[in-house]
Coordinates of C-alpha atoms and ligand atoms in Angstrom, one line a residue:
X1 CA -6.9 27.3 59.6
X2 CA -6.4 30.5 60.0
X3 CA -8.4 33.2 62.0
X4 CA -8.1 35.9 59.4
X5 CA -10.7 36.6 56.9
X6 CA -10.0 38.4 54.3
X7 CA -12.3 40.3 52.0
X8 CA -11.2 37.6 49.7
X9 CA -12.5 34.8 51.3
X10 CA -16.1 36.2 51.5
X11 CA -15.9 36.6 47.5
X12 CA -17.3 33.0 46.6
X13 CA -19.8 32.4 49.4
X14 CA -22.9 32.7 48.1
X15 CA -23.4 30.9 44.9
X16 CA -23.4 32.4 41.3
X17 CA -26.2 32.2 39.2
X18 CA -24.9 30.4 35.9
X19 CA -24.3 32.3 33.3
X20 CA -27.1 31.1 31.1
X21 CA -31.1 32.6 31.4
X22 CA -33.0 31.5 34.5
X23 CA -36.1 29.7 34.2
X24 CA -34.7 28.1 31.0
X25 CA -34.7 24.4 31.9
X26 CA -37.4 22.3 31.9
X27 CA -37.5 18.1 31.3
X28 CA -35.5 15.0 33.4
X29 CA -32.4 16.5 35.4
X30 CA -30.4 13.7 33.8
X31 CA -30.7 15.9 30.1
X32 CA -30.3 19.0 31.7
X33 CA -26.6 17.8 34.1
X34 CA -25.6 16.2 30.6
X35 CA -26.1 19.4 28.1
X36 CA -24.9 21.3 31.1
X37 CA -22.0 18.3 31.8
X38 CA -21.3 20.9 35.3
X39 CA -17.4 21.0 36.7
X40 CA -19.0 22.7 39.9
X41 CA -21.5 21.8 42.0
X42 CA -25.0 23.1 41.1
X43 CA -28.5 23.5 42.6
X44 CA -31.3 22.7 41.1
X45 CA -34.3 24.8 42.0
X46 CA -38.2 24.7 41.0
X47 CA -39.4 27.5 43.0
X48 CA -43.0 25.7 42.1
X49 CA -42.2 23.7 44.8
X50 CA -41.4 26.6 47.3
X51 CA -44.3 28.0 46.2
X52 CA -46.5 25.2 46.9
X53 CA -45.4 24.7 50.6
X54 CA -46.0 28.3 51.2
X55 CA -50.0 27.6 49.9
X56 CA -49.5 24.7 52.4
X57 CA -48.8 26.8 55.8
X58 CA -50.9 30.1 54.5
X59 CA -54.1 28.0 54.0
X60 CA -53.5 25.5 57.2
X61 CA -51.8 27.2 59.8
X62 CA -54.1 29.2 61.8
X63 CA -51.8 32.0 61.8
X64 CA -49.2 34.4 60.2
X65 CA -46.6 32.2 58.7
X66 CA -42.7 34.1 58.8
X67 CA -40.0 32.5 56.6
X68 CA -37.0 32.2 58.6
X69 CA -34.6 33.4 56.1
X70 CA -31.0 32.2 57.1
X71 CA -32.5 28.9 56.3
X72 CA -32.1 29.3 52.2
X73 CA -31.4 33.4 51.6
X74 CA -31.4 32.7 48.0
X75 CA -32.9 35.5 45.6
X76 CA -35.3 34.1 44.2
X77 CA -36.7 31.7 47.1
X78 CA -37.3 34.7 48.9
X79 CA -39.5 36.7 46.1
X80 CA -41.2 33.3 45.1
X81 CA -42.6 33.1 48.6
X82 CA -43.5 36.5 48.7
X83 CA -45.4 35.9 45.4
X84 CA -46.5 33.0 46.5
X85 CA -48.2 35.1 50.0
X86 CA -45.8 34.6 52.6
X87 CA -45.6 38.3 53.4
X88 CA -43.1 38.2 56.5
X89 CA -39.3 37.2 57.6
X90 CA -37.6 36.2 60.3
X91 CA -34.2 37.9 60.3
X92 CA -31.4 37.1 62.5
X93 CA -28.4 40.0 60.7
X94 CA -28.7 43.2 59.3
X95 CA -27.5 41.7 56.4
X96 CA -30.6 39.4 56.2
X97 CA -32.4 42.7 56.8
X98 CA -31.3 44.6 54.5
X99 CA -31.5 41.9 51.4
X100 CA -34.8 40.9 52.0
X101 CA -36.2 45.0 52.7
X102 CA -34.2 45.0 48.9
X103 CA -36.2 41.9 47.6
X104 CA -39.7 42.4 49.3
X105 CA -40.0 46.2 50.1
X106 CA -43.4 45.6 51.8
X107 CA -42.2 42.6 54.1
X108 CA -43.1 42.6 56.9
X109 CA -39.4 42.0 59.2
X110 CA -39.0 40.4 62.2
X111 CA -35.5 41.1 63.7
X112 CA -35.4 37.0 66.0
X113 CA -32.1 37.0 67.3
X114 CA -31.4 37.2 70.4
X115 CA -28.2 38.9 71.0
X116 CA -28.1 41.7 68.5
X117 CA -25.6 44.2 68.2
X118 CA -26.7 48.1 69.3
X119 CA -26.1 49.1 65.4
X120 CA -27.9 46.7 63.5
X121 CA -30.7 47.3 66.0
X122 CA -30.5 51.2 65.3
X123 CA -30.0 50.7 61.3
X124 CA -33.3 47.9 61.3
X125 CA -35.5 50.6 63.2
X126 CA -34.2 54.2 61.3
X127 CA -32.9 52.8 57.7
X128 CA -35.6 49.6 57.2
X129 CA -38.4 50.1 58.7
X130 CA -38.2 47.2 61.6
X131 CA -40.4 47.2 65.0
X132 CA -40.3 44.1 65.5
X133 CA -37.3 42.3 67.8
X134 CA -37.0 39.2 70.1
X135 CA -35.5 39.3 73.2
X136 CA -34.2 36.4 76.1
X137 CA -32.7 39.0 78.9
X138 CA -33.2 42.2 80.9
X139 CA -29.9 43.2 79.0
X140 CA -31.0 43.0 75.6
X141 CA -34.4 45.4 76.2
X142 CA -32.3 48.0 77.9
X143 CA -29.8 47.5 74.7
X144 CA -33.2 47.8 72.2
X145 CA -34.9 50.7 73.8
X146 CA -31.6 52.5 73.9
X147 CA -30.5 51.9 70.4
X148 CA -34.5 52.8 69.6
X149 CA -34.0 56.1 71.1
X150 CA -37.0 54.7 73.5
X151 CA -39.1 54.0 70.7
X152 CA -43.3 54.0 71.6
X153 CA -43.8 51.7 68.5
X154 CA -41.9 48.5 69.0
X155 CA -43.2 44.8 68.7
X156 CA -41.7 43.3 71.7
X157 CA -40.7 39.5 71.8
X158 CA -39.8 37.6 74.3
X159 CA -38.1 34.1 73.2
X160 CA -38.3 31.4 76.2
X161 CA -35.9 28.2 76.2
X162 CA -37.5 24.7 76.4
X163 CA -36.9 21.5 77.8
X164 CA -34.7 19.3 76.1
X165 CA -36.0 18.0 72.7
X166 CA -34.7 14.2 72.0
X167 CA -37.6 14.4 69.0
X168 CA -35.7 17.3 67.0
X169 CA -32.4 17.1 65.0
X170 CA -30.8 20.0 66.9
X171 CA -32.0 21.8 69.9
X172 CA -31.7 25.5 70.6
X173 CA -33.4 26.1 73.3
X174 CA -29.0 25.6 75.5
X175 CA -28.1 29.0 73.0
X176 CA -31.3 30.5 73.4
X177 CA -34.6 31.8 75.1
X178 CA -35.2 32.8 78.9
X179 CA -36.1 30.3 81.7
X180 CA -39.3 30.0 82.6
X181 CA -39.2 32.1 85.4
X182 CA -37.0 34.8 83.7
X183 CA -39.5 34.8 80.8
X184 CA -42.5 35.5 83.0
X185 CA -40.0 38.4 84.6
X186 CA -39.5 39.9 81.1
X187 CA -42.6 39.4 79.7
X188 CA -43.7 41.5 82.7
X189 CA -40.8 44.7 82.1
X190 CA -41.9 44.2 78.0
X191 CA -45.6 45.1 78.6
X192 CA -45.5 49.0 79.4
X193 CA -42.9 49.5 76.5
X194 CA -44.4 47.5 74.1
X195 CA -47.2 48.5 71.3
X196 CA -47.5 44.3 70.6
X197 CA -45.7 41.8 72.4
X198 CA -45.2 38.3 72.0
X199 CA -44.2 35.1 73.3
X200 CA -42.2 33.2 71.1
X201 CA -40.1 29.6 71.0
X202 CA -38.7 27.4 69.1
X203 CA -39.2 23.6 69.4
X204 CA -35.6 22.9 67.7
X205 CA -35.1 22.1 63.7
X206 CA -36.4 19.1 62.0
X207 CA -38.3 17.9 64.6
X208 CA -40.8 15.1 63.9
X209 CA -42.8 14.4 67.1
X210 CA -46.1 17.1 66.8
X211 CA -46.2 16.3 70.9
X212 CA -42.8 18.4 71.2
X213 CA -45.0 21.2 70.2
X214 CA -47.6 20.6 72.8
X215 CA -45.2 20.2 75.4
X216 CA -43.9 23.7 74.4
X217 CA -47.7 25.5 74.4
X218 CA -47.6 23.6 78.1
X219 CA -44.6 25.8 79.3
X220 CA -45.7 28.7 77.2
X221 CA -48.6 28.5 79.7
X222 CA -46.8 28.6 82.8
X223 CA -44.9 31.6 82.0
X224 CA -47.6 33.3 81.1
X225 CA -49.1 32.0 84.2
X226 CA -46.2 33.5 86.4
X227 CA -45.9 36.7 84.4
X228 CA -49.6 38.0 85.2
X229 CA -49.6 39.9 81.6
X230 CA -51.6 39.0 78.4
X231 CA -49.9 39.1 75.0
X232 CA -50.5 39.8 71.8
X233 CA -49.2 36.9 69.8
X234 CA -47.9 33.4 70.2
X235 CA -44.9 32.5 68.3
X236 CA -44.5 28.8 68.1
X237 CA -41.2 28.8 65.8
X238 CA -39.8 26.9 62.9
X239 CA -39.0 23.2 63.1
X240 CA -41.4 21.9 61.0
X241 CA -40.1 18.2 59.5
X242 CA -39.6 17.1 56.0
X243 CA -39.6 13.7 54.7
X244 CA -35.3 12.3 54.4
X245 CA -34.7 8.4 53.8
X246 CA -33.5 6.5 56.6
X247 CA -36.5 8.6 59.2
X248 CA -39.5 6.9 60.3
X249 CA -42.4 8.1 58.4
X250 CA -43.7 12.0 59.1
X251 CA -47.3 12.5 60.8
X252 CA -48.8 14.8 58.2
X253 CA -48.2 18.9 58.8
X254 CA -51.7 19.1 59.6
X255 CA -51.7 16.7 62.7
X256 CA -48.5 19.4 63.8
X257 CA -51.4 22.2 63.2
X258 CA -53.8 20.2 65.3
X259 CA -51.4 19.4 67.8
X260 CA -50.8 22.9 68.3
X261 CA -54.4 24.1 68.4
X262 CA -55.9 21.7 70.5
X263 CA -53.3 22.4 73.0
X264 CA -53.9 25.7 73.0
X265 CA -57.6 25.1 73.1
X266 CA -56.8 23.1 77.0
X267 CA -54.7 25.2 78.1
X268 CA -57.3 28.2 77.4
X269 CA -54.7 30.0 74.9
X270 CA -56.9 29.6 72.0
X271 CA -57.9 33.2 71.5
X272 CA -54.4 34.6 71.2
X273 CA -53.4 35.6 67.9
X274 CA -50.7 32.7 66.7
X275 CA -47.3 32.7 64.0
X276 CA -45.1 30.5 63.1
X277 CA -41.4 30.5 61.8
X278 CA -41.0 27.5 59.3
X279 CA -37.1 27.6 57.4
X280 CA -36.7 23.8 56.6
X281 CA -40.4 23.1 55.7
X282 CA -41.2 25.9 53.4
X283 CA -37.5 25.6 51.3
X284 CA -36.1 21.7 51.5
X285 CA -37.6 20.0 48.7
X286 CA -37.5 22.8 46.6
X287 CA -34.0 22.2 45.6
X288 CA -31.7 19.7 44.4
X289 CA -27.3 19.6 44.8
X290 CA -25.5 17.7 41.9
X291 CA -22.2 16.6 42.1
X292 CA -19.5 15.0 40.0
X293 CA -17.7 11.7 41.4
X294 CA -13.7 12.7 40.9
X295 CA -12.5 9.3 42.3
X296 CA -13.8 6.0 43.8
X297 CA -12.1 4.1 46.4
X298 CA -14.3 0.8 47.0
X299 CA -18.0 2.4 48.5
X300 CA -16.0 5.7 49.4
X301 CA -16.9 8.0 46.7
X302 CA -14.7 11.3 46.6
X303 CA -17.2 13.5 45.3
X304 CA -16.8 17.7 44.8
X305 CA -18.4 19.3 47.5
X306 CA -18.5 18.4 51.0
X307 CA -19.3 19.6 54.8
X308 CA -17.5 23.2 54.1
X309 CA -19.4 23.0 50.8
X310 CA -23.0 22.9 50.8
X311 CA -23.4 19.1 52.8
X312 CA -22.6 20.4 56.4
X313 CA -25.9 18.4 57.3
X314 CA -24.7 15.5 56.3
X315 CA -21.3 15.3 58.2
X316 CA -20.7 14.1 61.5
X317 CA -22.8 16.6 63.4
X318 CA -26.3 15.6 62.3
X319 CA -25.7 12.9 60.1
X320 CA -28.1 13.5 57.7
X321 CA -29.0 11.4 54.7
X322 CA -30.8 12.1 51.4
X323 CA -32.3 10.9 48.6
X324 CA -29.3 9.9 45.5
X325 CA -29.5 9.4 42.3
X326 CA -27.1 8.6 39.6
X327 CA -26.7 10.7 36.3
X328 CA -23.9 8.7 33.8
X329 CA -21.8 11.0 31.7
X330 CA -23.0 9.6 28.4
X331 CA -26.8 8.2 29.5
X332 CA -25.5 5.0 29.9
X333 CA -27.7 3.5 32.5
X334 CA -26.2 2.3 35.5
X335 CA -27.5 -0.7 37.2
X336 CA -30.3 1.4 39.1
X337 CA -32.0 -1.9 40.4
X338 CA -29.1 -3.1 42.6
X339 CA -28.0 -0.3 44.8
X340 CA -25.3 -0.4 47.1
X341 CA -24.6 2.0 50.3
X342 CA -22.0 4.1 49.6
X343 CA -19.6 6.7 51.7
X344 CA -18.8 10.2 50.5
X345 CA -15.5 12.1 50.4
X346 CA -15.6 16.1 50.2
X347 CA -13.1 17.9 48.7
X348 CA -11.3 19.7 51.0
X349 CA -7.6 18.7 52.3
X350 CA -9.8 18.0 56.2
X351 CA -9.9 14.4 56.8
X352 CA -13.8 15.6 58.3
X353 CA -15.1 16.4 55.3
X354 CA -16.4 12.8 54.9
X355 CA -20.3 12.2 55.2
X356 CA -21.3 8.7 56.5
X357 CA -24.7 8.1 54.9
X358 CA -25.0 5.1 53.6
X359 CA -26.4 7.4 50.5
X360 CA -27.9 4.3 48.2
X361 CA -26.3 4.0 44.4
X362 CA -25.8 1.5 41.7
X363 CA -22.9 -0.6 42.6
X364 CA -21.0 0.2 39.0
X365 CA -20.5 4.3 39.5
X366 CA -17.5 5.5 38.1
X367 CA -15.3 9.0 38.4
X368 CA -16.7 11.3 36.1
X369 CA -20.9 10.6 36.7
X370 CA -23.1 13.1 38.6
X371 CA -25.1 12.7 41.4
X372 CA -28.3 14.0 42.5
X373 CA -28.9 14.7 46.0
X374 CA -32.4 15.9 46.7
X375 CA -34.0 17.8 49.0
X376 CA -31.0 19.9 49.8
X377 CA -33.0 23.8 49.6
X378 CA -32.7 23.7 53.5
X379 CA -29.1 24.9 55.5
X380 CA -27.2 23.8 52.0
X381 CA -26.2 26.9 50.3
X382 CA -26.6 29.0 53.3
X383 CA -23.4 27.3 54.8
X384 CA -21.3 26.9 51.9
X385 CA -18.2 27.9 53.1
X386 CA -14.6 28.8 50.8
X387 CA -12.5 26.2 52.5
X388 CA -9.5 25.5 50.1
X389 CA -10.9 27.6 47.6
X390 CA -13.9 24.5 46.4
X391 CA -16.6 27.1 47.7
X392 CA -18.2 27.8 44.3
X393 CA -21.7 26.6 43.6
X394 CA -23.8 27.5 40.1
X395 CA -27.7 27.4 40.4
X396 CA -29.9 27.3 37.7
X397 CA -33.9 27.1 38.0
X398 CA -36.3 24.8 36.5
X399 CA -39.6 26.2 35.1
X400 CA -42.7 24.2 35.6
X401 CA -43.2 21.7 32.3
Ligands
PLP501 C1 -33.8 28.5 62.6 C2 -34.9 29.2 62.8 C3 -35.9 29.4 62.2 C4 -36.2 27.9 61.2 O1 -36.1 26.9 62.5 P1 -36.2 25.5 61.0 O2 -35.9 24.2 61.6 O3 -35.6 25.8 59.7 O4 -37.9 25.3 60.4 C5 -37.3 29.6 63.3 N1 -37.2 30.4 64.0 C6 -35.8 30.9 64.0 C7 -35.8 32.1 65.9 C8 -35.0 30.0 64.5 O5 -33.3 29.9 64.9

């Protein structure tokens, strides 16, 4: 692959809305798909499911809910979330700052990338009113102070690393976060220059075990004790899981909340205001991706989207599985009672563009059938590339019936 990125190669990165009235679709996915007969991968979004997930956090989580924009920066997703009551957004790049500021002008923005460019910090602070910035090193603290010309109203968040979490799909602590004693020093250094001081962590994405949050709270308690300073907010991060096929049944969301609050109580930290930064849990269930079978070789289905498109997580690194449903071209019922395991191959010429699944589908699938891949709202649209010019996807929105 060439390293030279031309503006052209970015042109199709984000899925376009199809040229059909949004909010115009109701009813069965299969009927809508047959009616549209999509040649390109098609995202179907149910905004009310985003609103429902948002309500769950807003009513059950005892603190501020901050949406992690990177998980799905779709315009309708962000606006739906804001309307549902999520008023704060975790942004990680100046592009995300500009996007959310435009879509939700009154939203509170948290600039949560630990290593930012000075230009991004300055623009976020001066142009977009961002006051909250994360850091995990002394250099970044100096950078933030310089780029904001020693601003007196900074809200500083120290990101701490956590021990490895085997109950998460991807662990972030190898890349981000200060080790406990460094985090304590950073809190000390930030306290005099911060109008609001926070400590934050991330247990890793798709974390299926509430106990991981309990362990994280313990480490946070050690950091606080070592720092001898008081903080104004504890950010327990994202990582809240959603149900995918093949995984153990998940504990209910309330278990995660209860584990966090009882761990805080045990550490005598229950008076510290809380926030969380969910991504996946707010959007995953709200989107399906409809792909078309272009060829079949035994149980290997060549489909029109893959790991360079919307199915990165189904590839070799994460090997996620999804619930799938076949939609035949002319409405002939495929033998739903007779499901067999399939693998998928993506459309690009790269042999790593393969998805092991297994994805359970009827045995009599043929080229021309579509497949609805469910729970694709998280890290799918956001990760699309245009490799081999297969990047384009469309999106429609389903209205509540
Ligand atoms: C990605 C990310 C999140 C969201 O994680 P999910 O697993 O999608 O909930 C939250 N906070 C930070 C700092 C992140 O990088």
